């Protein structure tokens, strides 16, 4: 699910059993396990995988409120329903070159909730917006090079990494700004007026409240697309793309059909998505589909098996990585050469 799921042909795969779990670094091109992380979960690594941010075991929050909730739960002796207490995610940096593991910080999350990490194009930084953040007004930044971990206050909704040290954000006034995490300063990319004028010139709805941006990895940097979703998991909307050469907005589609978990390829010419077994976001049918945006045709890459599972498909070179029946597979874009990744022992 990462913004950059595959780096130099490698991917972190998380597997679980009834009593334990494993995190493997897997080489997709050579079909080999390169290593395993023990007693922690891999989050993201630098370019050569020599430094890795890991998440340790969760623990109850140590705040006064958390301690009080734990005490009340203990005193109830099971006579009253347990009161939910926040959890603390503990993070470490594993330095393979120096054979060191260092705890660098923690993040508070709501019970049974979490947040995704977003890695910068240069693989040095990563950020996450905790579920406990008040109206997206704060986030946590990790610097692998400096082994630094800090919480930053910022009034705006983060959209993704614009470059190695700037994050694209939408401020409360609907301006799209670039936050420099090295200086703390912001620069305006698109004012609300500029964005609304562009929409008006294109004959599109000018309401900026629902407009969001999303990054798309092109192999070395992120391209940014903009849409105004009416449903957080699927639905139709216009699709715009930021042109970095002159900082303008270009129309990609007036009526783009978004699907649950859909992804653009590196060139933005194809759209990969999973089949649905019912309402959007409520269950998959196991199928994987590819839409060609040049002629708006769609073909089936993986036929549905109707077992109620999403394939969680992603582009990888000229193939697709996807899941079915708790196993991971790789298949060519033509629908041929379907190969299991990380096969069971003995196979």
Short mmCIF file of C-alpha atoms in Angstrom, two decimals:
data_model
loop_
_atom_site.label_atom_id
_atom_site.label_comp_id
_atom_site.label_asym_id
_atom_site.label_seq_id
_atom_site.Cartn_x
_atom_site.Cartn_y
_atom_site.Cartn_z
CA UNK A 1 0.00 0.00 0.00
CA UNK A 2 2.99 2.35 0.10
CA UNK A 3 3.43 5.36 -2.16
CA UNK A 4 6.67 3.72 -3.34
CA UNK A 5 5.97 0.00 -2.88
CA UNK A 6 8.91 -1.32 -4.91
CA UNK A 7 12.43 0.10 -4.72
CA UNK A 8 15.10 -1.32 -7.04
CA UNK A 9 13.02 -4.44 -7.53
CA UNK A 10 12.66 -5.06 -3.79
CA UNK A 11 9.57 -5.11 -1.60
CA UNK A 12 8.83 -5.73 2.08
CA UNK A 13 6.30 -8.53 2.55
CA UNK A 14 4.45 -9.00 5.82
CA UNK A 15 3.19 -12.49 6.62
CA UNK A 16 1.34 -13.74 9.67
CA UNK A 17 0.32 -16.94 11.36
CA UNK A 18 -1.75 -17.70 14.42
CA UNK A 19 1.06 -16.94 16.87
CA UNK A 20 3.63 -14.81 15.06
CA UNK A 21 4.43 -12.67 12.06
CA UNK A 22 7.40 -12.13 9.76
CA UNK A 23 8.68 -9.23 7.64
CA UNK A 24 10.73 -10.31 4.62
CA UNK A 25 12.71 -8.20 2.17
CA UNK A 26 12.03 -9.86 -1.18
CA UNK A 27 13.78 -9.51 -4.55
CA UNK A 28 11.05 -9.57 -7.20
CA UNK A 29 13.37 -9.98 -10.17
CA UNK A 30 15.37 -12.89 -8.75
CA UNK A 31 12.69 -14.55 -6.63
CA UNK A 32 14.76 -14.55 -3.45
CA UNK A 33 14.37 -13.50 0.18
CA UNK A 34 17.15 -11.01 0.99
CA UNK A 35 16.53 -10.71 4.72
CA UNK A 36 14.08 -10.70 7.60
CA UNK A 37 13.31 -8.28 10.41
CA UNK A 38 12.73 -9.85 13.80
CA UNK A 39 10.61 -8.47 16.66
CA UNK A 40 9.45 -5.46 14.63
CA UNK A 41 7.66 -4.44 11.46
CA UNK A 42 9.39 -2.75 8.52
CA UNK A 43 8.03 0.74 7.68
CA UNK A 44 10.41 2.22 5.09
CA UNK A 45 14.11 2.19 4.26
CA UNK A 46 16.70 4.39 2.60
CA UNK A 47 17.86 3.78 -0.97
CA UNK A 48 20.32 0.94 -0.25
CA UNK A 49 18.22 -0.62 2.55
CA UNK A 50 21.04 0.01 5.06
CA UNK A 51 18.78 2.03 7.36
CA UNK A 52 15.27 0.90 8.16
CA UNK A 53 12.48 2.52 10.16
CA UNK A 54 10.76 -0.23 12.17
CA UNK A 55 7.66 -0.30 14.35
CA UNK A 56 7.90 -2.23 17.60
CA UNK A 57 5.07 -3.75 19.59
CA UNK A 58 2.17 -1.46 20.47
CA UNK A 59 1.60 -0.60 24.12
CA UNK A 60 -1.08 1.26 26.13
CA UNK A 61 -0.64 5.00 26.15
CA UNK A 62 1.34 6.40 29.09
CA UNK A 63 -0.53 9.69 29.40
CA UNK A 64 -2.53 10.55 32.50
CA UNK A 65 -5.74 9.82 30.65
CA UNK A 66 -4.40 6.46 29.48
CA UNK A 67 -3.24 5.51 32.97
CA UNK A 68 -6.64 6.45 34.41
CA UNK A 69 -8.47 4.32 31.83
CA UNK A 70 -6.20 1.37 32.57
CA UNK A 71 -6.81 1.76 36.29
CA UNK A 72 -10.59 1.91 35.81
CA UNK A 73 -10.46 -1.21 33.64
CA UNK A 74 -8.50 -3.05 36.33
CA UNK A 75 -10.83 -1.94 39.12
CA UNK A 76 -13.92 -3.05 37.21
CA UNK A 77 -12.76 -6.70 37.49
CA UNK A 78 -14.60 -7.43 34.27
CA UNK A 79 -17.95 -6.18 35.60
CA UNK A 80 -18.12 -3.29 33.11
CA UNK A 81 -17.10 -3.12 29.45
CA UNK A 82 -13.47 -2.18 28.96
CA UNK A 83 -12.92 1.52 28.32
CA UNK A 84 -10.89 2.12 25.16
CA UNK A 85 -7.40 3.51 25.72
CA UNK A 86 -5.13 4.89 23.05
CA UNK A 87 -2.16 2.82 21.96
CA UNK A 88 1.45 3.86 21.49
CA UNK A 89 3.39 2.81 18.40
CA UNK A 90 7.11 2.68 19.16
CA UNK A 91 9.59 3.31 16.35
CA UNK A 92 13.20 2.29 15.93
CA UNK A 93 15.91 2.81 13.31
CA UNK A 94 17.85 -0.30 12.37
CA UNK A 95 21.32 0.61 11.06
CA UNK A 96 22.74 -2.44 9.28
CA UNK A 97 26.11 -0.86 8.45
CA UNK A 98 26.86 -0.26 12.13
CA UNK A 99 24.80 -3.15 13.54
CA UNK A 100 22.75 -0.81 15.72
CA UNK A 101 19.09 -0.49 16.66
CA UNK A 102 17.99 2.81 18.18
CA UNK A 103 14.60 3.79 19.53
CA UNK A 104 13.75 7.23 18.15
CA UNK A 105 10.15 8.02 19.12
CA UNK A 106 6.53 7.00 19.42
CA UNK A 107 3.14 7.86 17.94
CA UNK A 108 -0.21 7.82 19.73
CA UNK A 109 -3.12 6.26 17.81
CA UNK A 110 -6.78 5.76 18.56
CA UNK A 111 -7.72 2.21 19.62
CA UNK A 112 -7.90 -0.15 16.62
CA UNK A 113 -6.66 2.64 14.34
CA UNK A 114 -3.41 3.62 12.69
CA UNK A 115 -1.91 5.77 9.94
CA UNK A 116 0.17 5.30 6.81
CA UNK A 117 3.73 6.50 6.34
CA UNK A 118 4.63 8.45 3.20
CA UNK A 119 8.24 8.32 2.01
CA UNK A 120 10.05 11.11 0.19
CA UNK A 121 11.44 10.56 -3.37
CA UNK A 122 15.00 10.65 -2.02
CA UNK A 123 14.16 7.91 0.54
CA UNK A 124 15.51 10.00 3.41
CA UNK A 125 12.33 11.34 4.98
CA UNK A 126 8.92 9.97 5.81
CA UNK A 127 5.83 11.40 7.47
CA UNK A 128 2.59 10.16 8.96
CA UNK A 129 -0.53 11.93 10.24
CA UNK A 130 -1.61 10.03 13.39
CA UNK A 131 -5.27 9.15 13.82
CA UNK A 132 -5.20 11.24 17.01
CA UNK A 133 -4.11 14.41 15.15
CA UNK A 134 -6.60 17.21 15.68
CA UNK A 135 -8.16 18.09 12.29
CA UNK A 136 -4.94 17.19 10.47
CA UNK A 137 -3.10 20.00 12.25
CA UNK A 138 0.00 17.98 13.12
CA UNK A 139 2.16 15.23 11.70
CA UNK A 140 5.23 13.18 12.59
CA UNK A 141 8.42 13.40 10.51
CA UNK A 142 11.24 10.84 10.45
CA UNK A 143 14.72 11.63 9.10
CA UNK A 144 16.63 8.39 8.49
CA UNK A 145 19.96 10.12 7.86
CA UNK A 146 19.92 11.98 11.16
CA UNK A 147 17.93 9.37 13.09
CA UNK A 148 15.56 12.20 14.00
CA UNK A 149 11.88 11.90 14.89
CA UNK A 150 9.77 14.98 15.55
CA UNK A 151 6.17 16.10 15.73
CA UNK A 152 5.32 19.17 13.67
CA UNK A 153 2.34 21.49 14.04
CA UNK A 154 0.88 22.55 10.72
CA UNK A 155 -2.54 23.93 9.81
CA UNK A 156 -3.35 22.10 6.61
CA UNK A 157 -3.96 18.71 5.04
CA UNK A 158 -0.87 17.00 3.70
CA UNK A 159 -1.21 15.60 0.17
CA UNK A 160 2.20 14.02 -0.47
CA UNK A 161 5.86 14.70 -1.22
CA UNK A 162 6.41 17.28 -3.96
CA UNK A 163 10.17 16.69 -3.92
CA UNK A 164 12.90 15.50 -1.55
CA UNK A 165 12.17 18.09 1.14
CA UNK A 166 8.82 19.74 0.31
CA UNK A 167 5.35 18.41 1.07
CA UNK A 168 2.31 19.53 -0.90
CA UNK A 169 -0.52 20.59 1.42
CA UNK A 170 -3.94 22.19 1.21
CA UNK A 171 -4.32 25.01 3.74
CA UNK A 172 -7.57 26.08 5.45
CA UNK A 173 -8.11 28.75 2.75
CA UNK A 174 -8.03 26.10 -0.03
CA UNK A 175 -4.61 27.18 -1.33
CA UNK A 176 -2.19 24.44 -2.34
CA UNK A 177 1.15 25.21 -0.71
CA UNK A 178 4.59 23.61 -0.45
CA UNK A 179 5.88 23.07 3.09
CA UNK A 180 9.68 22.89 3.32
CA UNK A 181 10.40 20.50 6.20
CA UNK A 182 14.01 21.74 6.47
CA UNK A 183 13.05 25.39 7.07
CA UNK A 184 9.40 25.20 8.16
CA UNK A 185 8.47 27.80 5.53
CA UNK A 186 5.70 27.51 2.93
CA UNK A 187 5.46 28.67 -0.68
CA UNK A 188 2.23 28.89 -2.65
CA UNK A 189 1.89 26.53 -5.60
CA UNK A 190 -1.73 27.23 -6.58
CA UNK A 191 -3.82 29.90 -4.88
CA UNK A 192 -7.50 29.15 -4.38
CA UNK A 193 -8.29 31.89 -6.90
CA UNK A 194 -5.96 30.42 -9.53
CA UNK A 195 -7.36 26.94 -9.03
CA UNK A 196 -10.98 28.14 -9.21
CA UNK A 197 -10.27 30.22 -12.34
CA UNK A 198 -8.74 27.18 -14.05
CA UNK A 199 -11.79 25.09 -13.21
CA UNK A 200 -14.08 27.83 -14.53
CA UNK A 201 -12.13 28.12 -17.79
CA UNK A 202 -12.47 24.36 -18.26
CA UNK A 203 -16.20 24.49 -17.58
CA UNK A 204 -15.90 22.47 -14.36
CA UNK A 205 -17.46 22.97 -10.91
CA UNK A 206 -15.49 25.60 -8.98
CA UNK A 207 -16.21 24.33 -5.46
CA UNK A 208 -12.77 23.82 -3.93
CA UNK A 209 -13.85 22.22 -0.65
CA UNK A 210 -13.76 18.60 -1.91
CA UNK A 211 -10.64 19.01 -4.08
CA UNK A 212 -7.70 16.82 -3.12
CA UNK A 213 -4.34 15.99 -4.67
CA UNK A 214 -2.74 12.57 -4.83
CA UNK A 215 0.84 11.58 -5.73
CA UNK A 216 1.69 9.01 -8.37
CA UNK A 217 5.19 7.50 -8.43
CA UNK A 218 6.78 7.69 -11.89
CA UNK A 219 9.96 5.80 -11.00
CA UNK A 220 12.04 8.72 -9.73
CA UNK A 221 9.58 11.36 -8.46
CA UNK A 222 5.90 11.96 -7.80
CA UNK A 223 3.48 13.37 -10.35
CA UNK A 224 0.46 15.07 -8.78
CA UNK A 225 -3.13 14.68 -9.86
CA UNK A 226 -6.18 16.55 -8.57
CA UNK A 227 -9.81 15.54 -8.36
CA UNK A 228 -12.98 16.34 -6.42
CA UNK A 229 -14.24 13.01 -5.09
CA UNK A 230 -17.88 12.62 -4.06
CA UNK A 231 -17.11 9.27 -2.48
CA UNK A 232 -13.88 8.48 -0.65
CA UNK A 233 -13.45 5.07 -2.27
CA UNK A 234 -15.00 5.34 -5.75
CA UNK A 235 -17.06 7.53 -8.06
CA UNK A 236 -16.68 9.96 -10.95
CA UNK A 237 -14.81 13.26 -10.99
CA UNK A 238 -12.68 15.41 -13.24
CA UNK A 239 -8.97 14.65 -13.22
CA UNK A 240 -6.25 17.32 -13.46
CA UNK A 241 -2.48 17.03 -13.45
CA UNK A 242 0.09 19.53 -12.21
CA UNK A 243 2.56 20.52 -14.94
CA UNK A 244 5.89 21.08 -13.17
CA UNK A 245 7.44 22.94 -16.11
CA UNK A 246 5.22 25.99 -15.68
CA UNK A 247 3.23 25.19 -12.49
CA UNK A 248 -0.09 25.00 -14.28
CA UNK A 249 -2.99 22.55 -14.22
CA UNK A 250 -3.71 20.36 -17.24
CA UNK A 251 -6.97 18.54 -17.87
CA UNK A 252 -6.63 14.76 -18.08
CA UNK A 253 -10.31 13.84 -18.02
CA UNK A 254 -13.64 15.63 -17.52
CA UNK A 255 -15.30 12.53 -16.15
CA UNK A 256 -12.85 10.00 -14.75
CA UNK A 257 -14.30 6.86 -13.17
CA UNK A 258 -12.38 6.10 -9.98
CA UNK A 259 -12.46 2.60 -8.53
CA UNK A 260 -11.67 1.35 -5.03
CA UNK A 261 -7.88 1.09 -4.68
CA UNK A 262 -7.31 2.17 -8.29
CA UNK A 263 -3.78 3.17 -9.38
CA UNK A 264 -2.28 4.95 -12.38
CA UNK A 265 0.86 3.61 -14.00
CA UNK A 266 4.11 5.60 -14.13
CA UNK A 267 3.11 7.39 -17.34
CA UNK A 268 -0.50 8.04 -16.33
CA UNK A 269 -1.74 6.23 -19.45
CA UNK A 270 -3.24 3.16 -17.75
CA UNK A 271 -5.42 2.63 -14.67
CA UNK A 272 -5.32 -0.57 -12.59
CA UNK A 273 -8.14 -1.48 -10.21
CA UNK A 274 -9.75 -4.36 -8.32
CA UNK A 275 -13.14 -5.90 -8.98
CA UNK A 276 -16.04 -5.29 -6.59
CA UNK A 277 -18.47 -7.84 -5.26
CA UNK A 278 -20.97 -5.21 -4.17
CA UNK A 279 -20.91 -1.63 -2.93
CA UNK A 280 -17.58 0.20 -3.39
CA UNK A 281 -15.16 -0.53 -0.57
CA UNK A 282 -17.33 -3.28 0.92
CA UNK A 283 -15.68 -6.32 -0.63
CA UNK A 284 -13.79 -7.46 -3.70
CA UNK A 285 -14.42 -10.25 -6.18
CA UNK A 286 -10.74 -11.12 -6.62
CA UNK A 287 -10.54 -9.69 -10.14
CA UNK A 288 -7.96 -7.25 -11.53
CA UNK A 289 -8.76 -4.91 -14.42
CA UNK A 290 -6.69 -2.58 -16.62
CA UNK A 291 -8.14 0.51 -18.29
CA UNK A 292 -6.29 2.07 -21.22
CA UNK A 293 -6.83 5.83 -20.90
CA UNK A 294 -5.85 6.48 -24.51
CA UNK A 295 -8.97 4.76 -25.86
CA UNK A 296 -10.92 4.14 -22.61
CA UNK A 297 -11.01 0.37 -23.10
CA UNK A 298 -10.84 -2.08 -20.20
CA UNK A 299 -9.62 -5.65 -20.13
CA UNK A 300 -9.42 -8.33 -17.45
CA UNK A 301 -5.95 -9.19 -16.14
CA UNK A 302 -7.09 -11.60 -13.40
CA UNK A 303 -10.57 -13.14 -13.65
CA UNK A 304 -12.75 -12.80 -10.52
CA UNK A 305 -13.08 -15.77 -8.19
CA UNK A 306 -16.00 -14.21 -6.25
CA UNK A 307 -14.56 -15.08 -2.83
CA UNK A 308 -15.13 -11.62 -1.37
CA UNK A 309 -11.49 -10.52 -1.32
CA UNK A 310 -9.71 -7.54 -2.85
CA UNK A 311 -6.65 -8.27 -4.97
CA UNK A 312 -4.77 -5.14 -3.73
CA UNK A 313 -3.14 -4.89 -7.15
CA UNK A 314 -0.13 -2.68 -8.01
CA UNK A 315 1.88 -2.03 -11.15
CA UNK A 316 5.44 -3.38 -11.26
CA UNK A 317 7.34 -2.78 -14.51
CA UNK A 318 5.38 -4.62 -17.23
CA UNK A 319 3.50 -6.74 -14.72
CA UNK A 320 1.03 -6.60 -11.82
CA UNK A 321 1.58 -7.71 -8.23
CA UNK A 322 -1.65 -8.85 -6.57
CA UNK A 323 -3.06 -11.02 -3.77
CA UNK A 324 -5.53 -13.88 -3.82
CA UNK A 325 -6.41 -16.37 -1.09
CA UNK A 326 -3.72 -14.85 1.16
CA UNK A 327 -0.99 -15.49 -1.40
CA UNK A 328 0.94 -12.97 -3.52
CA UNK A 329 1.25 -13.34 -7.28
CA UNK A 330 2.91 -11.62 -10.23
CA UNK A 331 1.29 -11.61 -13.66
CA UNK A 332 2.18 -9.94 -16.96
CA UNK A 333 0.00 -7.09 -18.20
CA UNK A 334 -1.07 -9.43 -20.98
CA UNK A 335 -2.60 -11.75 -18.38
CA UNK A 336 0.03 -14.47 -18.89
CA UNK A 337 2.93 -15.84 -16.81
CA UNK A 338 1.10 -15.91 -13.48
CA UNK A 339 3.73 -16.72 -10.85
CA UNK A 340 3.44 -17.07 -7.09
CA UNK A 341 5.71 -14.83 -5.01
CA UNK A 342 7.25 -16.14 -1.78
CA UNK A 343 5.91 -19.68 -2.24
CA UNK A 344 5.32 -21.95 0.71
CA UNK A 345 8.19 -24.09 2.03
CA UNK A 346 8.93 -27.05 -0.20
CA UNK A 347 7.54 -25.37 -3.33
#
